[in-house]
CSV table of N, CA and C in Angstrom, one decimal:
chain,number,residue,atom,x,y,z
K,20,MET,N,-19.0,-13.0,9.2
K,20,MET,CA,-18.4,-12.3,8.1
K,20,MET,C,-19.5,-11.9,7.1
K,21,SER,N,-19.4,-10.7,6.6
K,21,SER,CA,-20.4,-10.3,5.7
K,21,SER,C,-20.3,-10.9,4.3
K,22,SER,N,-21.4,-11.2,3.7
K,22,SER,CA,-21.3,-11.8,2.3
K,22,SER,C,-21.4,-10.8,1.3
K,23,GLU,N,-21.5,-9.5,1.6
K,23,GLU,CA,-21.7,-8.4,0.7
K,23,GLU,C,-20.3,-8.0,0.2
K,24,LEU,N,-20.1,-8.0,-1.1
K,24,LEU,CA,-18.8,-7.6,-1.7
K,24,LEU,C,-18.8,-6.1,-1.9
K,25,PRO,N,-17.6,-5.5,-1.8
K,25,PRO,CA,-17.5,-4.1,-2.1
K,25,PRO,C,-17.7,-3.8,-3.6
K,26,THR,N,-18.2,-2.6,-3.8
K,26,THR,CA,-18.5,-2.2,-5.2
K,26,THR,C,-17.1,-1.9,-5.9
K,27,LEU,N,-17.0,-2.4,-7.1
K,27,LEU,CA,-15.7,-2.2,-7.8
K,27,LEU,C,-15.8,-1.0,-8.7
K,28,PRO,N,-14.8,-0.3,-9.0
K,28,PRO,CA,-13.4,-0.5,-8.4
K,28,PRO,C,-13.4,0.0,-7.0
K,29,VAL,N,-12.4,-0.6,-6.2
K,29,VAL,CA,-12.2,-0.3,-4.8
K,29,VAL,C,-10.7,-0.2,-4.6
K,30,THR,N,-10.3,0.9,-3.8
K,30,THR,CA,-8.9,1.1,-3.5
K,30,THR,C,-8.7,0.8,-2.0
K,31,PHE,N,-7.8,0.0,-1.7
K,31,PHE,CA,-7.4,-0.3,-0.3
K,31,PHE,C,-6.0,0.4,-0.1
K,32,ARG,N,-6.0,1.2,1.0
K,32,ARG,CA,-4.7,1.9,1.3
K,32,ARG,C,-4.7,2.2,2.8
K,33,PRO,N,-3.5,2.2,3.4
K,33,PRO,CA,-3.5,2.5,4.9
K,33,PRO,C,-3.6,4.0,5.1
K,34,GLY,N,-4.9,4.4,5.3
K,34,GLY,CA,-5.2,5.9,5.3
K,34,GLY,C,-4.5,6.6,6.5
K,35,ARG,N,-4.5,6.0,7.7
K,35,ARG,CA,-3.9,6.7,8.8
K,35,ARG,C,-2.4,6.8,8.6
K,36,THR,N,-1.8,5.7,8.2
K,36,THR,CA,-0.3,5.6,8.0
K,36,THR,C,0.1,6.6,6.9
K,37,ARG,N,-0.7,6.7,5.9
K,37,ARG,CA,-0.4,7.6,4.8
K,37,ARG,C,-0.5,9.0,5.3
K,38,ALA,N,-1.5,9.4,6.1
K,38,ALA,CA,-1.6,10.7,6.6
K,38,ALA,C,-0.4,11.1,7.5
K,39,VAL,N,0.0,10.1,8.4
K,39,VAL,CA,1.2,10.3,9.2
K,39,VAL,C,2.4,10.6,8.4
K,40,LEU,N,2.6,9.7,7.4
K,40,LEU,CA,3.9,9.8,6.6
K,40,LEU,C,3.9,11.1,5.8
K,41,LEU,N,2.8,11.5,5.2
K,41,LEU,CA,2.8,12.8,4.4
K,41,LEU,C,2.9,14.0,5.3
K,42,THR,N,2.2,14.0,6.5
K,42,THR,CA,2.3,15.1,7.4
K,42,THR,C,3.8,15.2,7.9
K,43,ALA,N,4.4,14.1,8.3
K,43,ALA,CA,5.8,14.1,8.8
K,43,ALA,C,6.7,14.6,7.7
K,44,GLY,N,6.5,14.2,6.4
K,44,GLY,CA,7.3,14.6,5.3
K,44,GLY,C,7.2,16.1,5.1
K,45,VAL,N,6.0,16.7,5.1
K,45,VAL,CA,5.9,18.1,5.0
K,45,VAL,C,6.5,18.9,6.1
K,46,ALA,N,6.3,18.4,7.3
K,46,ALA,CA,6.9,19.0,8.5
K,46,ALA,C,8.4,19.0,8.4
K,47,ILE,N,9.0,17.9,8.1
K,47,ILE,CA,10.5,17.8,8.0
K,47,ILE,C,11.0,18.7,6.9
K,48,PHE,N,10.3,18.8,5.8
K,48,PHE,CA,10.7,19.6,4.7
K,48,PHE,C,10.7,21.1,5.1
K,49,VAL,N,9.6,21.5,5.8
K,49,VAL,CA,9.4,22.9,6.2
K,49,VAL,C,10.5,23.3,7.3
K,50,VAL,N,10.7,22.4,8.2
K,50,VAL,CA,11.7,22.7,9.3
K,50,VAL,C,13.1,22.8,8.8
K,51,ILE,N,13.5,21.8,8.0
K,51,ILE,CA,14.9,21.8,7.4
K,51,ILE,C,15.1,23.0,6.5
K,52,THR,N,14.1,23.3,5.7
K,52,THR,CA,14.2,24.5,4.8
K,52,THR,C,14.3,25.8,5.6
K,53,ALA,N,13.4,25.9,6.6
K,53,ALA,CA,13.5,27.1,7.5
K,53,ALA,C,14.8,27.2,8.1
K,54,VAL,N,15.4,26.2,8.6
K,54,VAL,CA,16.7,26.2,9.3
K,54,VAL,C,17.8,26.6,8.2
K,55,ALA,N,17.7,26.1,7.0
K,55,ALA,CA,18.6,26.5,6.0
K,55,ALA,C,18.6,28.0,5.7
K,56,LEU,N,17.4,28.5,5.7
K,56,LEU,CA,17.2,29.9,5.3
K,56,LEU,C,17.5,30.9,6.5
K,57,LEU,N,17.4,30.4,7.7
K,57,LEU,CA,17.6,31.2,8.9
K,57,LEU,C,19.0,31.2,9.4
K,58,LEU,N,19.8,30.2,9.0
K,58,LEU,CA,21.2,30.2,9.4
K,58,LEU,C,22.0,31.2,8.5
K,59,GLU,N,22.5,32.2,9.2
K,59,GLU,CA,23.2,33.3,8.4
K,59,GLU,C,24.5,32.9,7.9
K,60,LYS,N,25.2,32.0,8.5
K,60,LYS,CA,26.6,31.6,8.1
K,60,LYS,C,26.6,30.6,6.9
K,61,LEU,N,25.5,30.2,6.5
K,61,LEU,CA,25.5,29.2,5.3
K,61,LEU,C,25.6,30.0,4.0
K,62,GLY,N,26.3,29.4,3.1
K,62,GLY,CA,26.4,29.9,1.8
K,62,GLY,C,25.3,29.4,0.9
K,63,PRO,N,25.1,29.9,-0.3
K,63,PRO,CA,24.1,29.4,-1.2
K,63,PRO,C,24.1,27.9,-1.5
K,64,GLY,N,25.3,27.4,-1.6
K,64,GLY,CA,25.4,25.9,-1.9
K,64,GLY,C,25.0,25.1,-0.7
K,65,GLU,N,25.4,25.6,0.5
K,65,GLU,CA,25.0,24.8,1.7
K,65,GLU,C,23.5,24.9,1.9
K,66,ARG,N,22.9,26.1,1.7
K,66,ARG,CA,21.5,26.2,1.8
K,66,ARG,C,20.7,25.2,0.8
K,67,LEU,N,21.3,25.2,-0.4
K,67,LEU,CA,20.7,24.4,-1.4
K,67,LEU,C,20.8,22.9,-1.0
K,68,SER,N,21.9,22.5,-0.4
K,68,SER,CA,22.1,21.1,0.0
K,68,SER,C,21.1,20.8,1.2
K,69,PHE,N,20.8,21.7,2.1
K,69,PHE,CA,19.8,21.5,3.1
K,69,PHE,C,18.5,21.2,2.5
K,70,ILE,N,18.1,22.1,1.6
K,70,ILE,CA,16.8,22.0,0.9
K,70,ILE,C,16.7,20.7,0.1
K,71,PHE,N,17.8,20.4,-0.6
K,71,PHE,CA,17.8,19.1,-1.4
K,71,PHE,C,17.6,17.9,-0.5
K,72,THR,N,18.3,17.9,0.7
K,72,THR,CA,18.1,16.8,1.7
K,72,THR,C,16.7,16.8,2.2
K,73,ALA,N,16.1,17.9,2.5
K,73,ALA,CA,14.7,17.9,2.9
K,73,ALA,C,13.8,17.4,1.9
K,74,ALA,N,14.0,17.7,0.6
K,74,ALA,CA,13.2,17.3,-0.5
K,74,ALA,C,13.3,15.7,-0.6
K,75,LEU,N,14.6,15.3,-0.5
K,75,LEU,CA,14.9,13.8,-0.6
K,75,LEU,C,14.1,13.1,0.5
K,76,MET,N,14.2,13.6,1.7
K,76,MET,CA,13.5,13.0,2.8
K,76,MET,C,12.0,12.9,2.6
K,77,PHE,N,11.4,14.0,2.1
K,77,PHE,CA,10.0,14.1,1.8
K,77,PHE,C,9.7,13.0,0.7
K,78,GLY,N,10.5,12.9,-0.3
K,78,GLY,CA,10.3,12.0,-1.4
K,78,GLY,C,10.3,10.5,-0.9
K,79,VAL,N,11.2,10.2,0.0
K,79,VAL,CA,11.2,8.8,0.6
K,79,VAL,C,9.9,8.6,1.3
K,80,LEU,N,9.4,9.5,2.1
K,80,LEU,CA,8.2,9.3,2.9
K,80,LEU,C,7.0,9.3,1.9
K,81,ALA,N,7.0,10.1,0.9
K,81,ALA,CA,5.9,10.0,-0.1
K,81,ALA,C,5.9,8.7,-0.8
K,82,MET,N,7.0,8.1,-1.1
K,82,MET,CA,7.0,6.8,-1.7
K,82,MET,C,6.5,5.7,-0.8
K,83,LEU,N,6.8,5.8,0.5
K,83,LEU,CA,6.2,4.9,1.5
K,83,LEU,C,4.7,5.1,1.6
K,84,ALA,N,4.2,6.3,1.4
K,84,ALA,CA,2.8,6.6,1.5
K,84,ALA,C,2.0,6.2,0.2
K,85,ARG,N,2.7,5.9,-0.9
K,85,ARG,CA,1.9,5.6,-2.1
K,85,ARG,C,1.4,4.2,-2.2
K,86,VAL,N,1.7,3.4,-1.3
K,86,VAL,CA,1.2,2.0,-1.4
K,86,VAL,C,-0.3,1.9,-1.4
K,87,LYS,N,-0.8,1.0,-2.3
K,87,LYS,CA,-2.2,0.7,-2.4
K,87,LYS,C,-2.5,-0.6,-3.1
K,88,VAL,N,-3.7,-1.0,-3.0
K,88,VAL,CA,-4.2,-2.2,-3.8
K,88,VAL,C,-5.5,-1.7,-4.4
K,89,VAL,N,-5.6,-1.8,-5.7
K,89,VAL,CA,-6.8,-1.4,-6.5
K,89,VAL,C,-7.4,-2.6,-7.1
K,90,ALA,N,-8.6,-2.9,-6.8
K,90,ALA,CA,-9.3,-4.0,-7.3
K,90,ALA,C,-10.4,-3.5,-8.3
K,91,ASP,N,-10.5,-4.1,-9.5
K,91,ASP,CA,-11.5,-3.7,-10.4
K,91,ASP,C,-12.1,-5.0,-11.1
K,92,GLU,N,-12.9,-4.9,-12.0
K,92,GLU,CA,-13.6,-6.0,-12.6
K,92,GLU,C,-12.6,-7.0,-13.2
K,93,SER,N,-11.5,-6.6,-13.8
K,93,SER,CA,-10.6,-7.5,-14.4
K,93,SER,C,-9.4,-8.0,-13.6
K,94,GLY,N,-9.2,-7.4,-12.4
K,94,GLY,CA,-8.1,-7.9,-11.6
K,94,GLY,C,-7.7,-6.9,-10.5
K,95,VAL,N,-6.5,-7.1,-10.1
K,95,VAL,CA,-5.9,-6.3,-9.0
K,95,VAL,C,-4.6,-5.6,-9.4
K,96,THR,N,-4.4,-4.4,-9.0
K,96,THR,CA,-3.2,-3.7,-9.2
K,96,THR,C,-2.6,-3.5,-7.8
K,97,VAL,N,-1.4,-4.0,-7.6
K,97,VAL,CA,-0.7,-3.8,-6.3
K,97,VAL,C,0.4,-2.8,-6.5
K,98,VAL,N,0.3,-1.7,-5.8
K,98,VAL,CA,1.4,-0.7,-5.9
K,98,VAL,C,2.1,-0.7,-4.5
K,99,ASN,N,3.4,-1.1,-4.6
K,99,ASN,CA,4.2,-1.1,-3.4
K,99,ASN,C,5.2,0.0,-3.4
K,100,ILE,N,6.2,0.1,-2.6
K,100,ILE,CA,7.0,1.2,-2.5
K,100,ILE,C,7.7,1.6,-3.8
K,101,ALA,N,8.3,0.7,-4.5
K,101,ALA,CA,9.0,1.0,-5.7
K,101,ALA,C,8.5,0.2,-6.9
K,102,THR,N,7.5,-0.6,-6.7
K,102,THR,CA,7.0,-1.5,-7.8
K,102,THR,C,5.5,-1.4,-8.0
K,103,LYS,N,5.0,-1.7,-9.1
K,103,LYS,CA,3.6,-1.8,-9.4
K,103,LYS,C,3.4,-3.1,-10.3
K,104,ARG,N,2.4,-3.9,-9.9
K,104,ARG,CA,2.1,-5.1,-10.6
K,104,ARG,C,0.6,-5.3,-10.8
K,105,ARG,N,0.3,-5.7,-12.0
K,105,ARG,CA,-1.1,-6.0,-12.4
K,105,ARG,C,-1.3,-7.5,-12.4
K,106,LEU,N,-2.4,-7.9,-11.7
K,106,LEU,CA,-2.7,-9.3,-11.6
K,106,LEU,C,-4.1,-9.5,-12.1
K,107,GLU,N,-4.4,-10.6,-12.8
K,107,GLU,CA,-5.7,-11.0,-13.2
K,107,GLU,C,-6.3,-11.8,-12.0
K,108,TRP,N,-7.6,-11.8,-11.8
K,108,TRP,CA,-8.2,-12.4,-10.7
K,108,TRP,C,-7.8,-13.9,-10.6
K,109,ALA,N,-7.7,-14.6,-11.7
K,109,ALA,CA,-7.3,-16.0,-11.8
K,109,ALA,C,-5.9,-16.3,-11.2
K,110,GLU,N,-5.0,-15.2,-11.2
K,110,GLU,CA,-3.7,-15.4,-10.7
K,110,GLU,C,-3.6,-15.5,-9.2
K,111,ILE,N,-4.7,-14.9,-8.5
K,111,ILE,CA,-4.7,-14.9,-7.1
K,111,ILE,C,-5.3,-16.1,-6.5
K,112,VAL,N,-4.5,-16.9,-5.8
K,112,VAL,CA,-5.0,-18.2,-5.2
K,112,VAL,C,-5.5,-18.0,-3.8
K,113,GLN,N,-4.8,-17.1,-3.1
K,113,GLN,CA,-5.2,-16.9,-1.7
K,113,GLN,C,-4.8,-15.5,-1.2
K,114,VAL,N,-5.6,-14.9,-0.4
K,114,VAL,CA,-5.3,-13.6,0.3
K,114,VAL,C,-5.0,-13.9,1.8
K,115,ASN,N,-3.8,-13.6,2.2
K,115,ASN,CA,-3.4,-13.9,3.6
K,115,ASN,C,-3.1,-12.7,4.4
K,116,LEU,N,-3.6,-12.6,5.6
K,116,LEU,CA,-3.2,-11.6,6.7
K,116,LEU,C,-3.2,-12.4,8.0
K,117,ARG,N,-2.1,-13.0,8.3
K,117,ARG,CA,-2.0,-13.8,9.5
K,117,ARG,C,-1.6,-12.9,10.7
K,118,PRO,N,-1.9,-13.3,11.9
K,118,PRO,CA,-1.5,-12.5,13.1
K,118,PRO,C,0.0,-12.3,13.0
K,119,GLY,N,0.5,-11.1,13.2
K,119,GLY,CA,1.9,-10.8,13.2
K,119,GLY,C,2.4,-10.4,11.8
K,120,ASP,N,1.7,-10.6,10.8
K,120,ASP,CA,2.1,-10.2,9.4
K,120,ASP,C,2.1,-8.7,9.3
K,121,PRO,N,3.1,-8.1,8.7
K,121,PRO,CA,3.2,-6.6,8.6
K,121,PRO,C,2.2,-6.1,7.5
K,122,TRP,N,1.8,-7.0,6.6
K,122,TRP,CA,0.8,-6.6,5.5
K,122,TRP,C,0.3,-7.9,4.9
K,123,VAL,N,-0.7,-7.7,4.0
K,123,VAL,CA,-1.3,-8.8,3.3
K,123,VAL,C,-0.3,-9.4,2.3
K,124,PHE,N,-0.4,-10.7,2.2
K,124,PHE,CA,0.4,-11.5,1.2
K,124,PHE,C,-0.6,-12.1,0.2
K,125,LEU,N,-0.3,-12.0,-1.1
K,125,LEU,CA,-1.2,-12.7,-2.1
K,125,LEU,C,-0.4,-13.9,-2.6
K,126,ASN,N,-1.0,-15.1,-2.4
K,126,ASN,CA,-0.4,-16.3,-2.9
K,126,ASN,C,-0.9,-16.4,-4.4
K,127,LEU,N,0.1,-16.6,-5.3
K,127,LEU,CA,-0.2,-16.5,-6.7
K,127,LEU,C,-0.2,-17.9,-7.3
K,128,SER,N,-0.8,-18.0,-8.5
K,128,SER,CA,-0.9,-19.3,-9.2
K,128,SER,C,0.4,-19.8,-9.7
K,129,ASP,N,1.4,-19.0,-9.8
K,129,ASP,CA,2.7,-19.4,-10.2
K,129,ASP,C,3.6,-20.0,-9.0
K,130,GLY,N,3.0,-20.0,-7.8
K,130,GLY,CA,3.7,-20.6,-6.7
K,130,GLY,C,4.4,-19.5,-5.8
K,131,THR,N,4.4,-18.3,-6.3
K,131,THR,CA,5.1,-17.2,-5.5
K,131,THR,C,4.1,-16.5,-4.6
K,132,SER,N,4.6,-15.6,-3.8
K,132,SER,CA,3.8,-14.8,-2.9
K,132,SER,C,4.1,-13.3,-3.2
K,133,LEU,N,3.2,-12.5,-3.2
K,133,LEU,CA,3.4,-11.1,-3.5
K,133,LEU,C,2.9,-10.3,-2.3
K,134,PRO,N,3.8,-9.5,-1.6
K,134,PRO,CA,3.3,-8.6,-0.6
K,134,PRO,C,2.5,-7.5,-1.1
K,135,ALA,N,1.4,-7.2,-0.4
K,135,ALA,CA,0.5,-6.1,-0.8
K,135,ALA,C,0.5,-5.1,0.3
K,136,LEU,N,1.4,-4.1,0.3
K,136,LEU,CA,1.6,-3.2,1.4
K,136,LEU,C,0.4,-2.2,1.5
K,137,GLY,N,-0.5,-2.2,0.6
K,137,GLY,CA,-1.6,-1.3,0.7
K,137,GLY,C,-2.6,-1.7,1.8
K,138,ILE,N,-2.5,-3.0,2.3
K,138,ILE,CA,-3.3,-3.4,3.4
K,138,ILE,C,-2.4,-3.9,4.5
K,139,GLN,N,-2.2,-3.0,5.5
K,139,GLN,CA,-1.3,-3.3,6.6
K,139,GLN,C,-1.9,-2.9,7.9
K,140,PRO,N,-1.8,-3.8,8.9
K,140,PRO,CA,-2.4,-3.5,10.2
K,140,PRO,C,-1.7,-2.5,11.1
K,141,GLY,N,-0.7,-1.9,10.7
K,141,GLY,CA,0.1,-1.0,11.6
K,141,GLY,C,-0.8,-0.1,12.5
K,142,ILE,N,-1.3,1.0,12.1
K,142,ILE,CA,-2.0,1.9,13.0
K,142,ILE,C,-3.5,1.5,13.1
K,143,ALA,N,-4.1,1.0,12.0
K,143,ALA,CA,-5.5,0.7,12.0
K,143,ALA,C,-5.7,-0.8,11.8
K,144,LYS,N,-5.5,-1.6,12.8
K,144,LYS,CA,-5.5,-3.1,12.6
K,144,LYS,C,-6.9,-3.6,12.2
K,145,GLN,N,-8.0,-3.1,12.8
K,145,GLN,CA,-9.3,-3.6,12.5
K,145,GLN,C,-9.7,-3.2,11.0
K,146,HIS,N,-9.3,-2.0,10.6
K,146,HIS,CA,-9.6,-1.6,9.2
K,146,HIS,C,-8.8,-2.5,8.2
K,147,ALA,N,-7.6,-2.8,8.6
K,147,ALA,CA,-6.8,-3.7,7.7
K,147,ALA,C,-7.4,-5.1,7.6
K,148,ILE,N,-7.9,-5.6,8.7
K,148,ILE,CA,-8.5,-6.9,8.7
K,148,ILE,C,-9.8,-6.9,7.9
K,149,ALA,N,-10.6,-5.9,8.0
K,149,ALA,CA,-11.8,-5.7,7.2
K,149,ALA,C,-11.4,-5.6,5.7
K,150,ASP,N,-10.3,-4.9,5.4
K,150,ASP,CA,-9.9,-4.7,4.0
K,150,ASP,C,-9.4,-6.1,3.4
K,151,ALA,N,-8.6,-6.8,4.2
K,151,ALA,CA,-8.1,-8.1,3.8
K,151,ALA,C,-9.3,-9.1,3.6
K,152,ARG,N,-10.3,-9.1,4.4
K,152,ARG,CA,-11.5,-9.9,4.2
K,152,ARG,C,-12.2,-9.5,3.0
K,153,ALA,N,-12.3,-8.2,2.7
K,153,ALA,CA,-13.0,-7.8,1.5
K,153,ALA,C,-12.3,-8.2,0.2
K,154,LEU,N,-11.0,-8.1,0.3
K,154,LEU,CA,-10.2,-8.5,-0.9
K,154,LEU,C,-10.2,-10.0,-1.1
K,155,ARG,N,-10.2,-10.7,0.0
K,155,ARG,CA,-10.3,-12.2,0.0
K,155,ARG,C,-11.7,-12.6,-0.6
K,156,ALA,N,-12.7,-12.0,-0.2
K,156,ALA,CA,-14.1,-12.3,-0.7
K,156,ALA,C,-14.1,-12.0,-2.2
K,157,LEU,N,-13.5,-10.9,-2.6
K,157,LEU,CA,-13.5,-10.5,-4.1
K,157,LEU,C,-12.8,-11.6,-4.9
K,158,ALA,N,-11.6,-12.0,-4.3
K,158,ALA,CA,-10.8,-13.0,-5.0
K,158,ALA,C,-11.5,-14.3,-5.1
K,159,GLU,N,-12.2,-14.7,-4.0
K,159,GLU,CA,-12.9,-16.0,-4.1
K,159,GLU,C,-14.1,-15.9,-5.0
K,160,ALA,N,-14.8,-14.8,-5.1
K,160,ALA,CA,-15.9,-14.6,-5.9
K,160,ALA,C,-15.6,-14.7,-7.4
K,161,ARG,N,-14.3,-14.2,-7.7
K,161,ARG,CA,-13.9,-14.2,-9.1
K,161,ARG,C,-12.9,-15.3,-9.5
K,162,ALA,N,-12.7,-16.2,-8.6
K,162,ALA,CA,-11.8,-17.3,-8.9
K,162,ALA,C,-12.4,-18.2,-10.0
K,163,VAL,N,-11.4,-18.7,-10.8
K,163,VAL,CA,-11.8,-19.5,-11.9
K,163,VAL,C,-12.1,-20.9,-11.3
K,164,LYS,N,-13.3,-21.4,-11.5
K,164,LYS,CA,-13.7,-22.7,-11.0
K,164,LYS,C,-13.4,-23.8,-12.0
K,165,GLU,N,-12.8,-24.9,-11.5
K,165,GLU,CA,-12.6,-26.0,-12.4
K,165,GLU,C,-13.9,-26.8,-12.5
K,166,PRO,N,-14.1,-27.5,-13.7
K,166,PRO,CA,-15.3,-28.2,-13.9
K,166,PRO,C,-15.7,-29.2,-12.8
K,167,GLY,N,-14.7,-29.8,-12.1
K,167,GLY,CA,-15.0,-30.8,-11.1
K,167,GLY,C,-15.2,-30.2,-9.7
K,168,ASP,N,-15.0,-28.9,-9.5
K,168,ASP,CA,-15.0,-28.2,-8.2
K,168,ASP,C,-16.5,-28.3,-7.7
K,169,GLN,N,-16.6,-28.6,-6.4
K,169,GLN,CA,-17.9,-28.6,-5.8
K,169,GLN,C,-18.0,-27.4,-4.8
K,170,PRO,N,-19.1,-26.7,-4.8
K,170,PRO,CA,-19.2,-25.6,-3.8
K,170,PRO,C,-19.2,-26.1,-2.4
K,171,ASP,N,-18.6,-25.3,-1.5
K,171,ASP,CA,-18.5,-25.7,-0.1
K,171,ASP,C,-19.8,-25.5,0.7
């Protein structure tokens, strides 16, 4: 494992998954809109409902594609599908990506666990593992050490 830490700020996101989601969203929007405009028997309200449905589908895929984890000098911002949470480095106890996990989980100092969907092994498993290791190294380097802690 490399001891070199990434330069901050750094953003972790599932690039390939994001590209697939956004491309699919645009394609779905274009196809449904084209069908709505090409069907001669549809009235204006029906055409509008087709286009609204296409926009809604694109919006859902865009929300799925917005996930990311941003690390900077003062902490980490986790952006998931519908939520955004700011964490100080001291709040992160452990960064986990176990075999079979759909994404990284952050164990927090309050005893809870926060999913970080910005690092997920879906399409690019090795990239996600490297990102998880980088975030883990950053968290360990910035952990608050207790006076009695001995280095390993």
